[in-house]
Every structure is written in C-alpha cells, then in structure tokens.
Amino acid sequence: MNITIIDYNAGNTQSVVFALERLGIKPTLSRDKTTIEQADKIIFPGVGEASSTMQFLKELGLDQIIPNLKQPVLGICLGMQLLCKQSEEGNIDCLGIIPQLVKQFPNNGQDKVPHMGWNTLTTKSDHPLFRGINPKDYVYYVHSYYAELGEATIAQTDYILPFSAALQYNNFYATQFHPEKSGDVGSKILKNFIELC
Amino acid sequence: MLTKRIIPCLDIKDGRTVKGINFKDLRDAGNPVDLAKAYSQEGADELIFLDITASHENRRQLLAKLVREIARGINIPFTVGGGIQSVKDVDILLHAGADKITINSAAVRNPKLIEDLAKNFGSQCVVVAIDAKQIEQDWTVFLSGGRVATDWTLLDWAKEAENCGAGEIMFTSMNHDGTKNGFADQITAAIAKAVSIPIIASGGAGKLEHFKTVLTTGKADAALAASIFHFGEIPIPKLKQYLQEQQIPIRPVY
C-alpha cells in the first residue's frame, strides 16, 4: 500500500513519517500532483498558521488537488482545519471539503489558550478510526482554534466548550489532536486509518 | 479534562546525557534516545532536552542528528533547547522532528527573536525559559545558566515574553533548584496569574507532595524534574498514581 504524506513545509511532517515507520510502513513524502493522486491513502499533516499555510497550498496548486481526491485522506490538526469551510484564523476560506466552521477559542478568563496537552475524546461508537480506543484514553492536543460540532463530527472533546476532536465527511477523515504524538493510543488510530478506513 | 503534565528534563552534552543517570533496565544510560524511550513508556507526558555542549563547533548539526533519532524513537511530544540563537536554528530542529523549542538568554538579549519564532512557526512551539532568583523581596531574572543578573523582574519579563508571542513559560527558581525542598509555589502562582499561557514549573522537586502543591497551590500546568527521575527516586508511574489519588487530572500510565 502506498501512503503519501503531503509535503508542504508543515513543521511536523517528519514526526508523521516516523510514526508510520514505527508501524512498519514506509510512506512517500510528496507535493507532486501525480504522486498524490495515485497514492492509496493520503495524510495531510499540519502545524502553523492557517492563512499563510492556505496561501502556500495555493502557490503549489494543492488547493485544486486535495478537494478532488477520492481515496481516504487523513487531515491532522491544522490539516483538519484546512479541510473545513472557513477559519477565523486570518478570516479565510479553507478548502471547503467538510462543511463546518473553524473558530477561535473564547477567553473564559480561566482556561488557557492554546489548549495544550493530553485530553480525552468521546468517540462515535463503532467508527473504524477508533476501533479499540476507550473513553479513558488520552490524546495530545495543541491548538487555539477549533472546529465546531456538526454532522461530520465523529469524536468530541470538551475544553472551554465542546468541539470536534475528529471529523469524517465521505473519504475525508480528520483529527484535531496529533495521533503521531499521542503515544500508543495515537499509533492505534493511525493503524486504524491505514487498515480500516 | 485537560491533564497536568509531568516532564522529565535531560541534559545533553556532545550528544550524550550527562550527570550519572541510574535508570532501571537501561544498560547504556548515557544514550538519550534509549532514555527518552524508557521515559515515554513509563508515562512521561513530554520530554525536554537541554543541550549544554560548551563548544559551538558542530553543535547545531550534532543536535539536529540527535533530535532526528529521538523523534524516530518516541511517540510523545518533546522540546529542545540550548544555544538557540536564530530562526534558522529553530527551523533545523523542528524539521528534524522536535515539537517545540526553548530559548532563554537569547530571548532576553533579543525579545524580537520570540516574535520572529512565533510568526514563523506558531506560538505553540515557542517555550520561553526563565531562570530567576529571589533577592530580599524581588525576583530578578538571570541569564547564562544563572551567572548574569538582568534588569528584568520576573513578572515583567514573563508578561513581556507572552506579549512577544511565547506559547509557554518554563520557570526555574534558582533558590529552589537542586534543594529537593519543593517548588517555588507562591511565585509560580503569581506568574500563572500574570499571564494566560501555560506554565511549566521547574526546580526543587524532592517528594511526591511537592508535585501536588505546585500543580494546585502553584497553579502550574506542568511540573519538570531531572535527578529524582533519573535516579529512580520517584518513578513516574508511582508519581502519577499518587497525583491521581489526590484528585489531580493526570493521564494514567498503562
């Protein structure tokens, strides 16, 4: 199976490569249109700021490629947010694949932003991405913006307010947390994406 | 619920961990990659690596090589610091697989570095480390491993670092560091009140209770320690079990 990680200068690309290698998979790292289109599965990672990253995707022409992919795609963190409709970070239109909005965490005067660290997730029962994942399992989050709850929500977490911890819309899967940094729980989720989605 | 983090800190010199480290089931305790793996399996929530290599020759390359090996081996987040001076330095470390970087003296000498790093890589990966000492009533910020006093008071500098774009503050009380008599709970709480970014408390851990108080009274989001973890005085699973029993939100160890 050919797993391709979209290489667009996101800070954590290497971490995703290593996470897959620990699962015994040798992924391809590419920003080439044909390579991406011909992959069996695609991972769209992300760390950074939304509007400048969106601009970078446009410069590479990837904004035209990603929405038309038919194979399973997994967006991670900023990658997930960019799959959504719009983001308050820089007030931009994102790729518009998942019809949900990305908003900034409100300041409640108590909880810190970014939401940084280990938190649980409540998953939709029997979703293949979360097979073998328990309600008491923790995953690692780092983000100041969140996707609202909606029809595509397959897992939610509560921090300041309930938000989407994971989304699925057709062949597009996405996690707000970082499975590549979430210990054995995260490895299991990546393995599920590769084997079951 | 978001949990409090327990963070072992490893000092690195010429690509090896320094200080005598006595870690169970680890034959070569000097290898930071093996130690990192052992800590991540024990339930550490994050790791911090501080490069204290004296010579600057080849330092950047050697550190980047080590960061790649660590990132290859562990599946939890880690921060790297020591001698970082520029956006270029950080770019190399993040692309090698580090999740965050920490800067100390360079940030005080040039606060714009914090801004530049936040703009280029996002605030979430910029940890500003602050060493401070209480002299009579005032807390003064020190540089260069505590050798050089600055004009900054602790709370003013913490606020300035946040304004410049720091995503986290790692505070070490020089009065408490190495004493094993507990963290500087009161002043840590004062920093937590002054800024709205997470605080990692460092310096003074000696007993289980010290972690409890710094995470409650001290209002820290994370607690860092070195020797008590390295020498197995407080194993991480035991610490986490204790904190859970104390009703502190903690990611359990499996």
mmCIF file of N, CA, C and O in Angstrom, chain A residues 58-134:
data_model
loop_
_atom_site.group_PDB
_atom_site.id
_atom_site.type_symbol
_atom_site.label_atom_id
_atom_site.label_comp_id
_atom_site.label_asym_id
_atom_site.label_seq_id
_atom_site.Cartn_x
_atom_site.Cartn_y
_atom_site.Cartn_z
ATOM 1 N N LYS A 58 -2.021 27.178 -2.154
ATOM 2 C CA LYS A 58 -2.444 27.761 -3.436
ATOM 3 C C LYS A 58 -1.255 27.906 -4.371
ATOM 4 O O LYS A 58 -1.346 27.599 -5.565
ATOM 5 N N GLU A 59 -0.122 28.374 -3.809
ATOM 6 C CA GLU A 59 1.067 28.546 -4.645
ATOM 7 C C GLU A 59 1.508 27.213 -5.254
ATOM 8 O O GLU A 59 2.012 27.168 -6.373
ATOM 9 N N LEU A 60 1.312 26.126 -4.510
ATOM 10 C CA LEU A 60 1.710 24.809 -5.017
ATOM 11 C C LEU A 60 0.618 24.168 -5.876
ATOM 12 O O LEU A 60 0.815 23.087 -6.427
ATOM 13 N N GLY A 61 -0.540 24.817 -5.954
ATOM 14 C CA GLY A 61 -1.665 24.248 -6.710
ATOM 15 C C GLY A 61 -2.370 23.117 -5.985
ATOM 16 O O GLY A 61 -3.247 22.447 -6.556
ATOM 17 N N LEU A 62 -2.002 22.890 -4.731
ATOM 18 C CA LEU A 62 -2.591 21.765 -3.993
ATOM 19 C C LEU A 62 -4.044 22.038 -3.579
ATOM 20 O O LEU A 62 -4.800 21.115 -3.304
ATOM 21 N N ASP A 63 -4.426 23.313 -3.556
ATOM 22 C CA ASP A 63 -5.819 23.649 -3.215
ATOM 23 C C ASP A 63 -6.786 23.106 -4.264
ATOM 24 O O ASP A 63 -7.963 22.921 -3.997
ATOM 25 N N GLN A 64 -6.276 22.859 -5.485
ATOM 26 C CA GLN A 64 -7.116 22.299 -6.548
ATOM 27 C C GLN A 64 -7.127 20.772 -6.505
ATOM 28 O O GLN A 64 -8.080 20.139 -6.943
ATOM 29 N N ILE A 65 -6.044 20.197 -5.988
ATOM 30 C CA ILE A 65 -5.885 18.737 -5.990
ATOM 31 C C ILE A 65 -6.642 18.085 -4.815
ATOM 32 O O ILE A 65 -7.394 17.122 -5.012
ATOM 33 N N ILE A 66 -6.423 18.609 -3.629
ATOM 34 C CA ILE A 66 -6.916 17.939 -2.413
ATOM 35 C C ILE A 66 -8.438 17.720 -2.426
ATOM 36 O O ILE A 66 -8.900 16.612 -2.148
ATOM 37 N N PRO A 67 -9.248 18.729 -2.783
ATOM 38 C CA PRO A 67 -10.714 18.510 -2.718
ATOM 39 C C PRO A 67 -11.212 17.420 -3.669
ATOM 40 O O PRO A 67 -12.286 16.868 -3.448
ATOM 41 N N ASN A 68 -10.436 17.107 -4.696
ATOM 42 C CA ASN A 68 -10.898 16.118 -5.684
ATOM 43 C C ASN A 68 -10.377 14.707 -5.431
ATOM 44 O O ASN A 68 -10.613 13.806 -6.227
ATOM 45 N N LEU A 69 -9.649 14.523 -4.324
ATOM 46 C CA LEU A 69 -9.115 13.196 -4.039
ATOM 47 C C LEU A 69 -10.252 12.234 -3.717
ATOM 48 O O LEU A 69 -11.215 12.606 -3.042
ATOM 49 N N LYS A 70 -10.143 11.001 -4.190
ATOM 50 C CA LYS A 70 -11.210 10.016 -3.974
ATOM 51 C C LYS A 70 -10.803 8.946 -2.962
ATOM 52 O O LYS A 70 -11.625 8.187 -2.477
ATOM 53 N N GLN A 71 -9.482 8.849 -2.703
ATOM 54 C CA GLN A 71 -9.021 7.831 -1.758
ATOM 55 C C GLN A 71 -9.101 8.399 -0.332
ATOM 56 O O GLN A 71 -9.266 9.603 -0.162
ATOM 57 N N PRO A 72 -8.984 7.539 0.716
ATOM 58 C CA PRO A 72 -9.059 8.057 2.083
ATOM 59 C C PRO A 72 -7.949 9.064 2.379
ATOM 60 O O PRO A 72 -6.786 8.822 2.079
ATOM 61 N N VAL A 73 -8.330 10.202 2.951
ATOM 62 C CA VAL A 73 -7.391 11.266 3.313
ATOM 63 C C VAL A 73 -7.544 11.509 4.820
ATOM 64 O O VAL A 73 -8.667 11.556 5.321
ATOM 65 N N LEU A 74 -6.413 11.632 5.523
ATOM 66 C CA LEU A 74 -6.464 11.959 6.951
ATOM 67 C C LEU A 74 -5.801 13.310 7.188
ATOM 68 O O LEU A 74 -4.600 13.466 6.992
ATOM 69 N N GLY A 75 -6.580 14.289 7.609
ATOM 70 C CA GLY A 75 -6.048 15.603 7.966
ATOM 71 C C GLY A 75 -5.730 15.623 9.452
ATOM 72 O O GLY A 75 -6.491 15.088 10.250
ATOM 73 N N ILE A 76 -4.599 16.226 9.810
ATOM 74 C CA ILE A 76 -4.205 16.279 11.216
ATOM 75 C C ILE A 76 -4.034 17.730 11.651
ATOM 76 O O ILE A 76 -3.323 18.496 11.008
ATOM 77 N N CYS A 77 -4.680 18.102 12.747
ATOM 78 C CA CYS A 77 -4.559 19.415 13.395
ATOM 79 C C CYS A 77 -4.872 20.542 12.398
ATOM 80 O O CYS A 77 -5.997 20.674 11.958
ATOM 81 N N LEU A 78 -3.869 21.351 12.007
ATOM 82 C CA LEU A 78 -4.146 22.398 11.031
ATOM 83 C C LEU A 78 -4.632 21.773 9.719
ATOM 84 O O LEU A 78 -5.482 22.349 9.030
ATOM 85 N N GLY A 79 -4.126 20.588 9.401
ATOM 86 C CA GLY A 79 -4.589 19.859 8.202
ATOM 87 C C GLY A 79 -6.090 19.627 8.267
ATOM 88 O O GLY A 79 -6.795 19.775 7.262
ATOM 89 N N MET A 80 -6.579 19.274 9.452
ATOM 90 C CA MET A 80 -8.026 19.095 9.637
ATOM 91 C C MET A 80 -8.760 20.425 9.439
ATOM 92 O O MET A 80 -9.775 20.487 8.745
ATOM 93 N N GLN A 81 -8.247 21.474 10.049
ATOM 94 C CA GLN A 81 -8.947 22.766 9.970
ATOM 95 C C GLN A 81 -9.014 23.268 8.527
ATOM 96 O O GLN A 81 -10.006 23.864 8.114
ATOM 97 N N LEU A 82 -7.947 23.000 7.774
ATOM 98 C CA LEU A 82 -7.930 23.459 6.381
ATOM 99 C C LEU A 82 -8.891 22.678 5.489
ATOM 100 O O LEU A 82 -9.274 23.154 4.424
ATOM 101 N N LEU A 83 -9.298 21.480 5.926
ATOM 102 C CA LEU A 83 -10.296 20.726 5.161
ATOM 103 C C LEU A 83 -11.693 21.338 5.333
ATOM 104 O O LEU A 83 -12.600 21.068 4.554
ATOM 105 N N CYS A 84 -11.861 22.163 6.371
ATOM 106 C CA CYS A 84 -13.180 22.745 6.663
ATOM 107 C C CYS A 84 -13.494 23.911 5.725
ATOM 108 O O CYS A 84 -12.743 24.225 4.809
ATOM 109 N N LYS A 85 -14.635 24.548 6.034
ATOM 110 C CA LYS A 85 -15.150 25.577 5.130
ATOM 111 C C LYS A 85 -14.408 26.909 5.283
ATOM 112 O O LYS A 85 -13.849 27.436 4.330
ATOM 113 N N GLN A 86 -14.430 27.409 6.506
ATOM 114 C CA GLN A 86 -13.783 28.703 6.756
ATOM 115 C C GLN A 86 -13.107 28.673 8.116
ATOM 116 O O GLN A 86 -13.526 27.918 8.990
ATOM 117 N N SER A 87 -12.081 29.537 8.283
ATOM 118 C CA SER A 87 -11.416 29.631 9.582
ATOM 119 C C SER A 87 -11.359 31.079 10.039
ATOM 120 O O SER A 87 -11.110 31.983 9.237
ATOM 121 N N GLU A 88 -11.568 31.266 11.329
ATOM 122 C CA GLU A 88 -11.422 32.609 11.899
ATOM 123 C C GLU A 88 -9.969 33.027 12.002
ATOM 124 O O GLU A 88 -9.665 34.191 12.238
ATOM 125 N N GLU A 89 -9.042 32.054 11.843
ATOM 126 C CA GLU A 89 -7.617 32.397 11.889
ATOM 127 C C GLU A 89 -7.243 33.058 10.573
ATOM 128 O O GLU A 89 -7.070 32.397 9.554
ATOM 129 N N GLY A 90 -7.148 34.371 10.586
ATOM 130 C CA GLY A 90 -6.886 35.115 9.353
ATOM 131 C C GLY A 90 -8.143 35.327 8.523
ATOM 132 O O GLY A 90 -8.076 35.847 7.416
ATOM 133 N N ASN A 91 -9.313 34.910 9.070
ATOM 134 C CA ASN A 91 -10.598 35.033 8.365
ATOM 135 C C ASN A 91 -10.519 34.592 6.913
ATOM 136 O O ASN A 91 -10.699 35.384 5.987
ATOM 137 N N ILE A 92 -10.242 33.315 6.722
ATOM 138 C CA ILE A 92 -10.016 32.832 5.358
ATOM 139 C C ILE A 92 -11.002 31.730 4.970
ATOM 140 O O ILE A 92 -11.558 31.050 5.831
ATOM 141 N N ASP A 93 -11.159 31.577 3.662
ATOM 142 C CA ASP A 93 -11.838 30.410 3.128
ATOM 143 C C ASP A 93 -10.821 29.280 3.095
ATOM 144 O O ASP A 93 -9.715 29.456 2.585
ATOM 145 N N CYS A 94 -11.212 28.127 3.639
ATOM 146 C CA CYS A 94 -10.302 26.974 3.596
ATOM 147 C C CYS A 94 -10.635 26.144 2.360
ATOM 148 O O CYS A 94 -11.189 26.657 1.407
ATOM 149 N N LEU A 95 -10.317 24.842 2.393
ATOM 150 C CA LEU A 95 -10.529 24.017 1.203
ATOM 151 C C LEU A 95 -12.006 23.701 0.974
ATOM 152 O O LEU A 95 -12.393 23.282 -0.120
ATOM 153 N N GLY A 96 -12.828 23.874 2.001
ATOM 154 C CA GLY A 96 -14.279 23.755 1.818
ATOM 155 C C GLY A 96 -14.770 22.342 1.565
ATOM 156 O O GLY A 96 -15.817 22.154 0.947
ATOM 157 N N ILE A 97 -14.043 21.347 2.044
ATOM 158 C CA ILE A 97 -14.450 19.956 1.812
ATOM 159 C C ILE A 97 -15.453 19.519 2.884
ATOM 160 O O ILE A 97 -16.471 18.913 2.589
ATOM 161 N N ILE A 98 -15.136 19.820 4.135
ATOM 162 C CA ILE A 98 -16.028 19.460 5.246
ATOM 163 C C ILE A 98 -16.837 20.709 5.615
ATOM 164 O O ILE A 98 -16.247 21.752 5.926
ATOM 165 N N PRO A 99 -18.175 20.625 5.558
ATOM 166 C CA PRO A 99 -18.994 21.841 5.731
ATOM 167 C C PRO A 99 -19.109 22.288 7.184
ATOM 168 O O PRO A 99 -20.201 22.380 7.725
ATOM 169 N N GLN A 100 -17.975 22.527 7.838
ATOM 170 C CA GLN A 100 -18.009 23.010 9.218
ATOM 171 C C GLN A 100 -17.061 24.196 9.377
ATOM 172 O O GLN A 100 -16.151 24.388 8.566
ATOM 173 N N LEU A 101 -17.300 24.980 10.429
ATOM 174 C CA LEU A 101 -16.533 26.206 10.612
ATOM 175 C C LEU A 101 -15.470 26.047 11.692
ATOM 176 O O LEU A 101 -15.652 25.297 12.647
ATOM 177 N N VAL A 102 -14.350 26.775 11.502
ATOM 178 C CA VAL A 102 -13.266 26.769 12.486
ATOM 179 C C VAL A 102 -13.259 28.121 13.192
ATOM 180 O O VAL A 102 -13.213 29.168 12.550
ATOM 181 N N LYS A 103 -13.344 28.062 14.525
ATOM 182 C CA LYS A 103 -13.436 29.300 15.298
ATOM 183 C C LYS A 103 -12.327 29.384 16.335
ATOM 184 O O LYS A 103 -11.700 28.381 16.659
ATOM 185 N N GLN A 104 -12.136 30.582 16.867
ATOM 186 C CA GLN A 104 -11.124 30.776 17.900
ATOM 187 C C GLN A 104 -11.735 30.467 19.267
ATOM 188 O O GLN A 104 -12.884 30.830 19.532
ATOM 189 N N PHE A 105 -10.971 29.806 20.134
ATOM 190 C CA PHE A 105 -11.463 29.565 21.496
ATOM 191 C C PHE A 105 -11.772 30.903 22.169
ATOM 192 O O PHE A 105 -10.936 31.818 22.127
ATOM 193 N N PRO A 106 -12.942 31.035 22.788
ATOM 194 C CA PRO A 106 -13.219 32.270 23.516
ATOM 195 C C PRO A 106 -12.398 32.323 24.806
ATOM 196 O O PRO A 106 -11.995 31.274 25.324
ATOM 197 N N ASN A 107 -12.137 33.511 25.284
ATOM 198 C CA ASN A 107 -11.426 33.662 26.545
ATOM 199 C C ASN A 107 -12.449 33.613 27.674
ATOM 200 O O ASN A 107 -13.278 34.510 27.810
ATOM 201 N N ASN A 108 -12.391 32.550 28.482
ATOM 202 C CA ASN A 108 -13.350 32.449 29.584
ATOM 203 C C ASN A 108 -12.743 32.931 30.900
ATOM 204 O O ASN A 108 -13.301 32.744 31.970
ATOM 205 N N GLY A 109 -11.538 33.535 30.787
ATOM 206 C CA GLY A 109 -10.892 34.090 31.968
ATOM 207 C C GLY A 109 -10.325 33.038 32.906
ATOM 208 O O GLY A 109 -9.813 33.357 33.974
ATOM 209 N N GLN A 110 -10.403 31.775 32.496
ATOM 210 C CA GLN A 110 -9.977 30.697 33.398
ATOM 211 C C GLN A 110 -9.059 29.711 32.682
ATOM 212 O O GLN A 110 -7.938 29.463 33.114
ATOM 213 N N ASP A 111 -9.543 29.171 31.568
ATOM 214 C CA ASP A 111 -8.758 28.169 30.860
ATOM 215 C C ASP A 111 -7.797 28.833 29.888
ATOM 216 O O ASP A 111 -8.128 29.826 29.257
ATOM 217 N N LYS A 112 -6.611 28.236 29.785
ATOM 218 C CA LYS A 112 -5.588 28.836 28.939
ATOM 219 C C LYS A 112 -5.753 28.454 27.478
ATOM 220 O O LYS A 112 -6.231 27.382 27.159
ATOM 221 N N VAL A 113 -5.356 29.362 26.622
ATOM 222 C CA VAL A 113 -5.334 29.109 25.180
ATOM 223 C C VAL A 113 -3.900 29.365 24.734
ATOM 224 O O VAL A 113 -3.350 30.408 25.078
ATOM 225 N N PRO A 114 -3.248 28.475 23.994
ATOM 226 C CA PRO A 114 -3.760 27.252 23.375
ATOM 227 C C PRO A 114 -4.192 26.158 24.367
ATOM 228 O O PRO A 114 -3.731 26.122 25.493
ATOM 229 N N HIS A 115 -5.124 25.325 23.867
ATOM 230 C CA HIS A 115 -5.456 24.063 24.536
ATOM 231 C C HIS A 115 -4.255 23.163 24.262
ATOM 232 O O HIS A 115 -4.059 22.731 23.141
ATOM 233 N N MET A 116 -3.416 22.972 25.276
ATOM 234 C CA MET A 116 -2.152 22.266 25.068
ATOM 235 C C MET A 116 -1.977 21.151 26.071
ATOM 236 O O MET A 116 -1.958 21.415 27.269
ATOM 237 N N GLY A 117 -1.900 19.930 25.580
ATOM 238 C CA GLY A 117 -1.645 18.801 26.465
ATOM 239 C C GLY A 117 -2.545 17.626 26.162
ATOM 240 O O GLY A 117 -3.128 17.532 25.083
ATOM 241 N N TRP A 118 -2.637 16.727 27.143
ATOM 242 C CA TRP A 118 -3.351 15.467 26.944
ATOM 243 C C TRP A 118 -4.782 15.601 27.419
ATOM 244 O O TRP A 118 -5.036 16.022 28.543
ATOM 245 N N ASN A 119 -5.723 15.220 26.567
ATOM 246 C CA ASN A 119 -7.140 15.270 26.915
ATOM 247 C C ASN A 119 -7.821 14.034 26.316
ATOM 248 O O ASN A 119 -7.276 13.392 25.407
ATOM 249 N N THR A 120 -8.994 13.740 26.819
ATOM 250 C CA THR A 120 -9.712 12.554 26.336
ATOM 251 C C THR A 120 -10.500 12.895 25.070
ATOM 252 O O THR A 120 -10.508 14.034 24.617
ATOM 253 N N LEU A 121 -11.186 11.907 24.516
ATOM 254 C CA LEU A 121 -12.101 12.172 23.413
ATOM 255 C C LEU A 121 -13.278 11.203 23.511
ATOM 256 O O LEU A 121 -13.107 10.057 23.915
ATOM 257 N N THR A 122 -14.464 11.708 23.209
ATOM 258 C CA THR A 122 -15.661 10.869 23.202
ATOM 259 C C THR A 122 -15.956 10.540 21.756
ATOM 260 O O THR A 122 -16.283 11.428 20.966
ATOM 261 N N THR A 123 -15.801 9.255 21.411
ATOM 262 C CA THR A 123 -15.915 8.882 20.002
ATOM 263 C C THR A 123 -17.299 8.354 19.693
ATOM 264 O O THR A 123 -17.999 7.852 20.559
ATOM 265 N N LYS A 124 -17.667 8.490 18.425
ATOM 266 C CA LYS A 124 -18.890 7.897 17.936
ATOM 267 C C LYS A 124 -18.674 6.383 17.972
ATOM 268 O O LYS A 124 -17.646 5.893 17.487
ATOM 269 N N SER A 125 -19.604 5.667 18.544
ATOM 270 C CA SER A 125 -19.372 4.233 18.739
ATOM 271 C C SER A 125 -19.169 3.538 17.406
ATOM 272 O O SER A 125 -19.725 3.942 16.381
ATOM 273 N N ASP A 126 -18.379 2.528 17.410
ATOM 274 C CA ASP A 126 -18.053 1.642 16.275
ATOM 275 C C ASP A 126 -17.537 2.351 15.009
ATOM 276 O O ASP A 126 -17.621 1.822 13.915
ATOM 277 N N HIS A 127 -16.980 3.554 15.155
ATOM 278 C CA HIS A 127 -16.328 4.152 13.988
ATOM 279 C C HIS A 127 -14.985 3.456 13.785
ATOM 280 O O HIS A 127 -14.223 3.282 14.734
ATOM 281 N N PRO A 128 -14.686 3.046 12.537
ATOM 282 C CA PRO A 128 -13.452 2.282 12.312
ATOM 283 C C PRO A 128 -12.175 3.004 12.769
ATOM 284 O O PRO A 128 -11.226 2.366 13.213
ATOM 285 N N LEU A 129 -12.153 4.338 12.668
ATOM 286 C CA LEU A 129 -10.954 5.078 13.067
ATOM 287 C C LEU A 129 -10.643 4.874 14.552
ATOM 288 O O LEU A 129 -9.492 4.966 14.976
ATOM 289 N N PHE A 130 -11.683 4.573 15.322
ATOM 290 C CA PHE A 130 -11.497 4.483 16.776
ATOM 291 C C PHE A 130 -11.680 3.065 17.310
ATOM 292 O O PHE A 130 -11.952 2.886 18.488
ATOM 293 N N ARG A 131 -11.518 2.083 16.434
ATOM 294 C CA ARG A 131 -11.641 0.707 16.921
ATOM 295 C C ARG A 131 -10.562 0.433 17.967
ATOM 296 O O ARG A 131 -9.389 0.711 17.767
ATOM 297 N N GLY A 132 -10.978 -0.107 19.103
ATOM 298 C CA GLY A 132 -10.017 -0.428 20.165
ATOM 299 C C GLY A 132 -9.657 0.750 21.045
ATOM 300 O O GLY A 132 -8.830 0.641 21.945
ATOM 301 N N ILE A 133 -10.263 1.924 20.790
ATOM 302 C CA ILE A 133 -9.990 3.120 21.599
ATOM 303 C C ILE A 133 -11.053 3.216 22.696
ATOM 304 O O ILE A 133 -12.245 3.041 22.432
ATOM 305 N N ASN A 134 -10.612 3.489 23.914
ATOM 306 C CA ASN A 134 -11.527 3.525 25.063
ATOM 307 C C ASN A 134 -11.818 4.953 25.500
ATOM 308 O O ASN A 134 -11.024 5.851 25.267
#
